[in-house]
Short mmCIF file of C-alpha atoms in Angstrom, two decimals:
data_model
loop_
_atom_site.label_atom_id
_atom_site.label_comp_id
_atom_site.label_asym_id
_atom_site.label_seq_id
_atom_site.Cartn_x
_atom_site.Cartn_y
_atom_site.Cartn_z
CA MET P 1 0.00 0.00 0.00
CA SER P 2 1.10 3.53 -0.75
CA VAL P 3 1.83 6.02 2.04
CA VAL P 4 -1.22 8.31 2.16
CA PHE P 5 -0.95 12.02 2.97
CA PRO P 6 -3.69 13.43 5.24
CA GLY P 7 -6.24 15.46 3.30
CA PHE P 8 -4.90 14.33 -0.09
CA GLU P 9 -6.92 12.45 -2.69
CA GLN P 10 -5.37 9.42 -4.36
CA LYS P 11 -5.76 9.31 -8.14
CA ASN P 12 -4.62 7.15 -11.03
CA ILE P 13 -4.45 9.10 -14.27
CA THR P 14 -3.80 7.38 -17.60
CA VAL P 15 -1.75 9.46 -20.04
CA PRO P 16 -0.84 8.70 -23.67
CA SER P 17 2.75 7.97 -24.67
CA GLU P 18 4.84 6.47 -27.48
CA ASP P 19 5.03 3.34 -25.31
CA GLY P 20 1.26 3.05 -25.02
CA PRO P 21 -1.02 4.24 -22.21
CA ILE P 22 0.84 4.97 -18.97
CA GLU P 23 -0.97 5.10 -15.64
CA ILE P 24 0.49 7.64 -13.24
CA ALA P 25 -0.34 7.27 -9.56
CA CYS P 26 -0.59 10.55 -7.69
CA GLN P 27 -2.00 12.28 -4.65
CA VAL P 28 -3.53 15.76 -4.83
CA GLY P 29 -4.30 18.16 -2.01
CA GLY P 30 -4.43 21.78 -0.94
CA ASN P 31 -5.50 25.02 -2.56
CA GLY P 32 -3.70 27.71 -4.52
CA PRO P 33 -1.26 27.75 -7.43
CA PRO P 34 -0.37 24.23 -8.61
CA ILE P 35 3.00 22.67 -7.79
CA LEU P 36 4.25 19.26 -8.93
CA LEU P 37 6.67 17.32 -6.70
CA LEU P 38 8.80 14.55 -8.26
CA HIS P 39 10.76 11.97 -6.27
CA GLY P 40 14.11 10.29 -6.88
CA PHE P 41 15.71 6.83 -6.93
CA PRO P 42 15.02 4.28 -5.49
CA GLN P 43 12.03 5.93 -3.88
CA THR P 44 8.45 6.99 -4.55
CA LYS P 45 6.17 9.95 -3.97
CA ALA P 46 6.28 8.97 -0.28
CA ILE P 47 9.42 11.12 0.12
CA TRP P 48 7.10 14.15 0.29
CA GLU P 49 5.13 12.87 3.32
CA ILE P 50 6.26 15.80 5.49
CA VAL P 51 6.76 18.44 2.79
CA ALA P 52 3.57 18.06 0.73
CA PRO P 53 1.01 18.62 3.53
CA ALA P 54 2.97 21.67 4.72
CA LEU P 55 2.83 23.18 1.22
CA ALA P 56 -0.85 22.40 0.82
CA ASP P 57 -1.86 25.44 2.89
CA ARG P 58 -0.55 27.63 0.07
CA PHE P 59 -0.52 25.49 -3.08
CA THR P 60 -2.49 22.82 -4.90
CA VAL P 61 0.08 20.08 -4.44
CA VAL P 62 0.45 17.16 -6.85
CA VAL P 63 2.81 14.37 -5.84
CA SER P 64 3.24 11.55 -8.34
CA ASP P 65 5.15 8.35 -8.91
CA LEU P 66 7.42 8.52 -11.94
CA ARG P 67 6.90 5.99 -14.70
CA GLY P 68 8.51 2.75 -13.49
CA TYR P 69 8.29 3.63 -9.80
CA GLY P 70 5.79 3.14 -7.00
CA GLN P 71 2.25 2.53 -8.20
CA SER P 72 2.76 3.92 -11.73
CA SER P 73 3.03 1.80 -14.90
CA LYS P 74 6.24 -0.12 -15.47
CA PRO P 75 6.63 -0.90 -19.18
CA HIS P 76 9.60 -3.00 -20.20
CA GLY P 77 12.41 -0.89 -21.62
CA LYS P 78 13.11 -0.75 -25.33
CA ALA P 79 16.56 -1.52 -26.69
CA ASP P 80 17.43 2.17 -27.12
CA HIS P 81 16.27 2.92 -23.53
CA SER P 82 13.85 5.57 -24.83
CA THR P 83 11.06 4.14 -22.68
CA TYR P 84 12.82 5.63 -19.65
CA SER P 85 14.38 8.65 -21.28
CA LYS P 86 13.80 11.76 -19.22
CA ARG P 87 11.92 13.08 -22.25
CA SER P 88 9.39 10.23 -22.02
CA MET P 89 9.15 10.44 -18.23
CA ALA P 90 8.73 14.23 -18.36
CA ALA P 91 6.01 13.98 -21.00
CA ASP P 92 4.05 11.72 -18.63
CA GLN P 93 4.16 14.34 -15.90
CA HIS P 94 3.26 17.19 -18.23
CA ALA P 95 0.27 15.20 -19.47
CA LEU P 96 -0.69 14.42 -15.87
CA MET P 97 -0.78 18.10 -14.94
CA LYS P 98 -2.84 18.93 -18.06
CA ALA P 99 -5.28 16.14 -17.19
CA LEU P 100 -5.66 17.67 -13.73
CA GLY P 101 -6.42 21.05 -15.33
CA HIS P 102 -3.05 22.73 -14.80
CA GLU P 103 -1.60 24.33 -17.93
CA GLN P 104 1.10 26.12 -15.91
CA PHE P 105 2.64 25.10 -12.61
CA PHE P 106 5.61 25.23 -10.28
CA LEU P 107 7.99 22.25 -10.30
CA LEU P 108 10.16 20.71 -7.58
CA GLY P 109 12.24 17.59 -8.20
CA HIS P 110 14.66 15.57 -6.09
CA ASP P 111 17.41 13.35 -7.54
CA ARG P 112 16.01 11.50 -10.63
CA GLY P 113 12.88 13.59 -10.27
CA GLY P 114 15.11 16.63 -10.63
CA ARG P 115 16.43 15.25 -13.91
CA VAL P 116 12.90 14.61 -15.14
CA SER P 117 12.05 18.16 -14.03
CA HIS P 118 15.01 19.56 -15.99
CA ARG P 119 13.77 17.84 -19.15
CA LEU P 120 10.14 18.82 -18.51
CA ALA P 121 11.14 22.47 -18.16
CA MET P 122 13.29 22.26 -21.30
CA ASP P 123 10.64 20.53 -23.44
CA PHE P 124 7.60 22.40 -22.07
CA PRO P 125 8.99 25.81 -21.05
CA GLU P 126 5.61 27.49 -21.36
CA SER P 127 4.23 25.25 -18.60
CA VAL P 128 6.90 25.57 -15.90
CA LEU P 129 6.78 28.91 -14.09
CA ARG P 130 9.58 28.21 -11.62
CA LEU P 131 11.86 25.21 -11.10
CA MET P 132 13.66 23.89 -8.02
CA VAL P 133 15.98 20.86 -8.13
CA LEU P 134 17.52 19.05 -5.18
CA ASP P 135 21.03 17.62 -4.87
CA ILE P 136 21.96 17.35 -8.54
CA SER P 137 24.01 19.01 -11.21
CA PRO P 138 22.97 18.43 -14.84
CA THR P 139 23.40 14.82 -15.97
CA LEU P 140 25.71 15.69 -18.87
CA THR P 141 27.93 17.78 -16.60
CA MET P 142 28.22 14.99 -14.04
CA TYR P 143 29.12 12.33 -16.60
CA GLU P 144 31.58 14.55 -18.45
CA ASN P 145 33.33 15.48 -15.21
CA THR P 146 33.53 12.03 -13.62
CA THR P 147 36.44 11.66 -11.23
CA MET P 148 37.63 8.73 -9.15
CA GLU P 149 35.97 10.29 -6.09
CA PHE P 150 32.64 10.61 -7.88
CA ALA P 151 32.80 7.11 -9.38
CA LYS P 152 33.56 5.57 -5.98
CA GLY P 153 30.72 7.41 -4.27
CA TYR P 154 28.13 7.11 -7.05
CA TRP P 155 29.21 3.66 -8.21
CA HIS P 156 25.55 2.74 -8.75
CA TRP P 157 25.54 5.13 -11.76
CA PHE P 158 27.92 2.72 -13.47
CA PHE P 159 26.51 -0.53 -12.04
CA LEU P 160 22.85 0.03 -12.94
CA ILE P 161 23.65 0.85 -16.59
CA GLN P 162 25.10 -2.63 -17.22
CA ARG P 163 23.11 -4.69 -19.69
CA GLU P 164 19.92 -6.41 -18.67
CA PRO P 165 19.59 -8.55 -16.56
CA ILE P 166 22.90 -8.16 -14.71
CA PRO P 167 22.04 -5.49 -12.12
CA GLU P 168 18.41 -6.63 -11.89
CA THR P 169 19.54 -10.16 -11.01
CA LEU P 170 22.18 -9.16 -8.50
CA ILE P 171 19.90 -6.73 -6.65
CA GLY P 172 17.04 -9.24 -6.79
CA ALA P 173 19.13 -11.75 -4.84
CA ASN P 174 18.89 -9.54 -1.73
CA PRO P 175 16.91 -6.32 -2.26
CA GLU P 176 16.95 -5.28 1.40
CA PHE P 177 20.74 -5.58 1.60
CA TRP P 178 21.04 -3.43 -1.52
CA LEU P 179 18.62 -0.82 -0.23
CA LYS P 180 20.19 -0.49 3.22
CA ASN P 181 23.68 -0.11 1.81
CA HIS P 182 22.59 2.32 -0.88
CA MET P 183 20.35 4.58 1.18
CA GLY P 184 22.02 4.51 4.58
CA ARG P 185 25.37 6.00 3.65
CA HIS P 186 25.17 9.37 5.44
CA ALA P 187 22.16 9.76 7.72
CA GLY P 188 21.35 6.07 8.10
CA THR P 189 17.99 4.51 7.34
CA GLU P 190 16.40 5.85 10.54
CA ILE P 191 15.37 9.02 8.67
CA PHE P 192 12.79 6.92 6.80
CA THR P 193 9.60 6.00 8.66
CA PRO P 194 8.74 2.27 8.67
CA GLU P 195 5.90 2.97 6.23
CA ARG P 196 8.12 4.84 3.78
CA TRP P 197 10.87 2.23 4.10
CA ALA P 198 8.37 -0.54 3.36
CA GLU P 199 7.29 1.28 0.22
CA TYR P 200 10.88 1.76 -0.97
CA LEU P 201 11.71 -1.89 -0.21
CA ALA P 202 8.62 -3.04 -2.11
CA GLY P 203 9.93 -1.22 -5.16
CA ALA P 204 13.41 -2.69 -4.92
CA SER P 205 11.86 -6.15 -4.44
CA ASN P 206 9.59 -5.90 -7.48
CA PRO P 207 11.41 -7.22 -10.59
CA GLU P 208 9.42 -4.96 -12.94
CA SER P 209 10.17 -1.88 -10.85
CA MET P 210 13.85 -2.76 -10.45
CA HIS P 211 14.13 -3.21 -14.21
CA SER P 212 12.49 0.19 -14.71
CA MET P 213 14.93 1.82 -12.31
CA CYS P 214 17.89 0.28 -14.13
CA GLU P 215 16.43 1.52 -17.42
CA ASP P 216 16.15 5.01 -15.91
CA TYR P 217 19.93 4.94 -15.42
CA ARG P 218 20.66 3.26 -18.76
CA ALA P 219 18.74 6.06 -20.45
CA ALA P 220 20.68 8.66 -18.46
CA ALA P 221 23.95 7.27 -19.81
CA SER P 222 22.79 7.13 -23.42
CA ILE P 223 19.70 8.76 -24.96
CA ASP P 224 19.43 11.45 -22.27
CA LEU P 225 22.97 12.60 -23.03
CA ALA P 226 22.10 12.84 -26.72
CA HIS P 227 19.10 15.02 -25.89
CA ASP P 228 21.17 17.22 -23.58
CA ARG P 229 23.97 17.62 -26.14
CA SER P 230 21.41 18.56 -28.79
CA ASP P 231 20.01 21.29 -26.52
CA ARG P 232 23.45 22.71 -25.83
CA ALA P 233 24.45 22.63 -29.49
CA ALA P 234 21.27 24.58 -30.30
CA GLY P 235 21.95 27.08 -27.52
CA LYS P 236 18.73 26.20 -25.67
CA LYS P 237 18.60 27.34 -22.05
CA LEU P 238 15.97 27.42 -19.35
CA LYS P 239 14.45 30.88 -19.01
CA MET P 240 12.33 30.43 -15.87
CA PRO P 241 13.95 31.07 -12.46
CA LEU P 242 15.79 27.99 -11.22
CA ARG P 243 16.84 27.32 -7.64
CA VAL P 244 19.14 24.47 -6.67
CA LEU P 245 19.64 23.14 -3.15
CA TRP P 246 22.15 20.47 -2.31
CA GLY P 247 23.33 18.58 0.76
CA GLU P 248 26.41 19.92 2.51
CA HIS P 249 27.47 16.36 3.35
CA GLY P 250 26.66 14.87 -0.05
CA LEU P 251 28.86 13.93 -2.98
CA VAL P 252 27.41 16.62 -5.23
CA ASN P 253 28.84 19.21 -2.84
CA GLN P 254 32.21 17.47 -2.83
CA CYS P 255 32.57 16.91 -6.57
CA PHE P 256 30.59 19.63 -8.36
CA LYS P 257 29.66 23.31 -8.31
CA PRO P 258 25.88 23.21 -8.68
CA ILE P 259 25.20 26.90 -9.26
CA GLU P 260 27.95 27.19 -11.88
CA ASP P 261 26.91 23.89 -13.44
CA TRP P 262 23.27 24.92 -13.78
CA ARG P 263 24.19 28.31 -15.25
CA VAL P 264 25.40 26.43 -18.31
CA VAL P 265 21.82 25.36 -19.03
CA ALA P 266 19.73 28.07 -17.30
CA ASP P 267 19.75 31.87 -17.37
CA VAL P 268 18.58 32.63 -13.82
CA VAL P 269 20.07 30.39 -11.14
CA THR P 270 20.24 30.77 -7.36
CA GLY P 271 20.86 28.26 -4.62
CA LYS P 272 22.87 27.05 -1.66
CA SER P 273 23.90 23.99 0.32
CA ILE P 274 21.93 22.93 3.37
CA PRO P 275 23.13 20.89 6.38
CA CYS P 276 22.23 17.34 5.36
CA GLY P 277 23.11 14.54 2.98
CA HIS P 278 21.34 13.48 -0.19
CA TYR P 279 17.76 12.92 1.02
CA ILE P 280 16.81 16.56 1.56
CA PRO P 281 12.99 16.11 1.79
CA GLU P 282 13.46 13.59 4.61
CA GLU P 283 16.62 14.90 6.31
CA CYS P 284 15.79 18.63 6.27
CA PRO P 285 12.06 18.89 5.54
CA GLU P 286 11.45 22.09 7.52
CA GLN P 287 14.21 23.99 5.76
CA LEU P 288 13.01 22.72 2.40
CA ILE P 289 9.45 23.83 3.20
CA THR P 290 10.71 27.31 4.08
CA GLU P 291 12.80 27.49 0.90
CA ALA P 292 9.95 26.27 -1.29
CA LYS P 293 7.41 28.69 0.13
CA ALA P 294 9.81 31.60 -0.40
CA PHE P 295 10.89 30.61 -3.93
CA PHE P 296 7.46 29.67 -5.25
CA ALA P 297 5.70 32.64 -3.64
#
């Protein structure tokens, strides 16, 4: 069962795609300007359990599971990995917001959700009024500036992209071991409530979901880079205000310069580090709530 936010309505919206109909699971609550919250790997919309209700006093909050994650559809990946390209995943979310009646909205994405948000804002700039991303630099920047320190810390970036079914099989042998060692590196797993942890473990234990998550990374190392390089060659940049927050104790802070990195692809960038690791919505929810309310005002 999905973690349910108080006062939010659970919905399943079917959107069209080049891979056939995709059902996107979401929860909707609150009143005011619409804001879409997108989660990261290997998680679900449950990461927003503290943040979403706090934003609902000011915004109409939509929290959704990305294609391949949580309760959303999990189509098998095509050979070119386009099924889980950020372009395909972003189109799902744009269609979701249109189906809910929101032609324009604010956008907040963590981790993989931040990468989907980047692509959504690039492909549908008229829809995204303001964009906030959490604990990432652009995918192309991170791959092109890979160091030994980065590769050691983010080794899953290079493990999950191995051909099917190598990572799926190895993780499937002991999903809980994988999850604890992947997610407990800085703050430990105690930051996740038992209900959220159960939801994350269910995803890692589901072969279809684990395949989807691997395809998400395979796409990031192939077709997503082609899309990003095409944008840069054409001189395309994000025009809406972009704010980036990253964890002071995370690897992004150690290996990259997020504000400088994002200024390569966006015109108006602000941001700062905050005192936590990677899982900002669950490690520093109150500070994130304050930041979001100020930025999306």
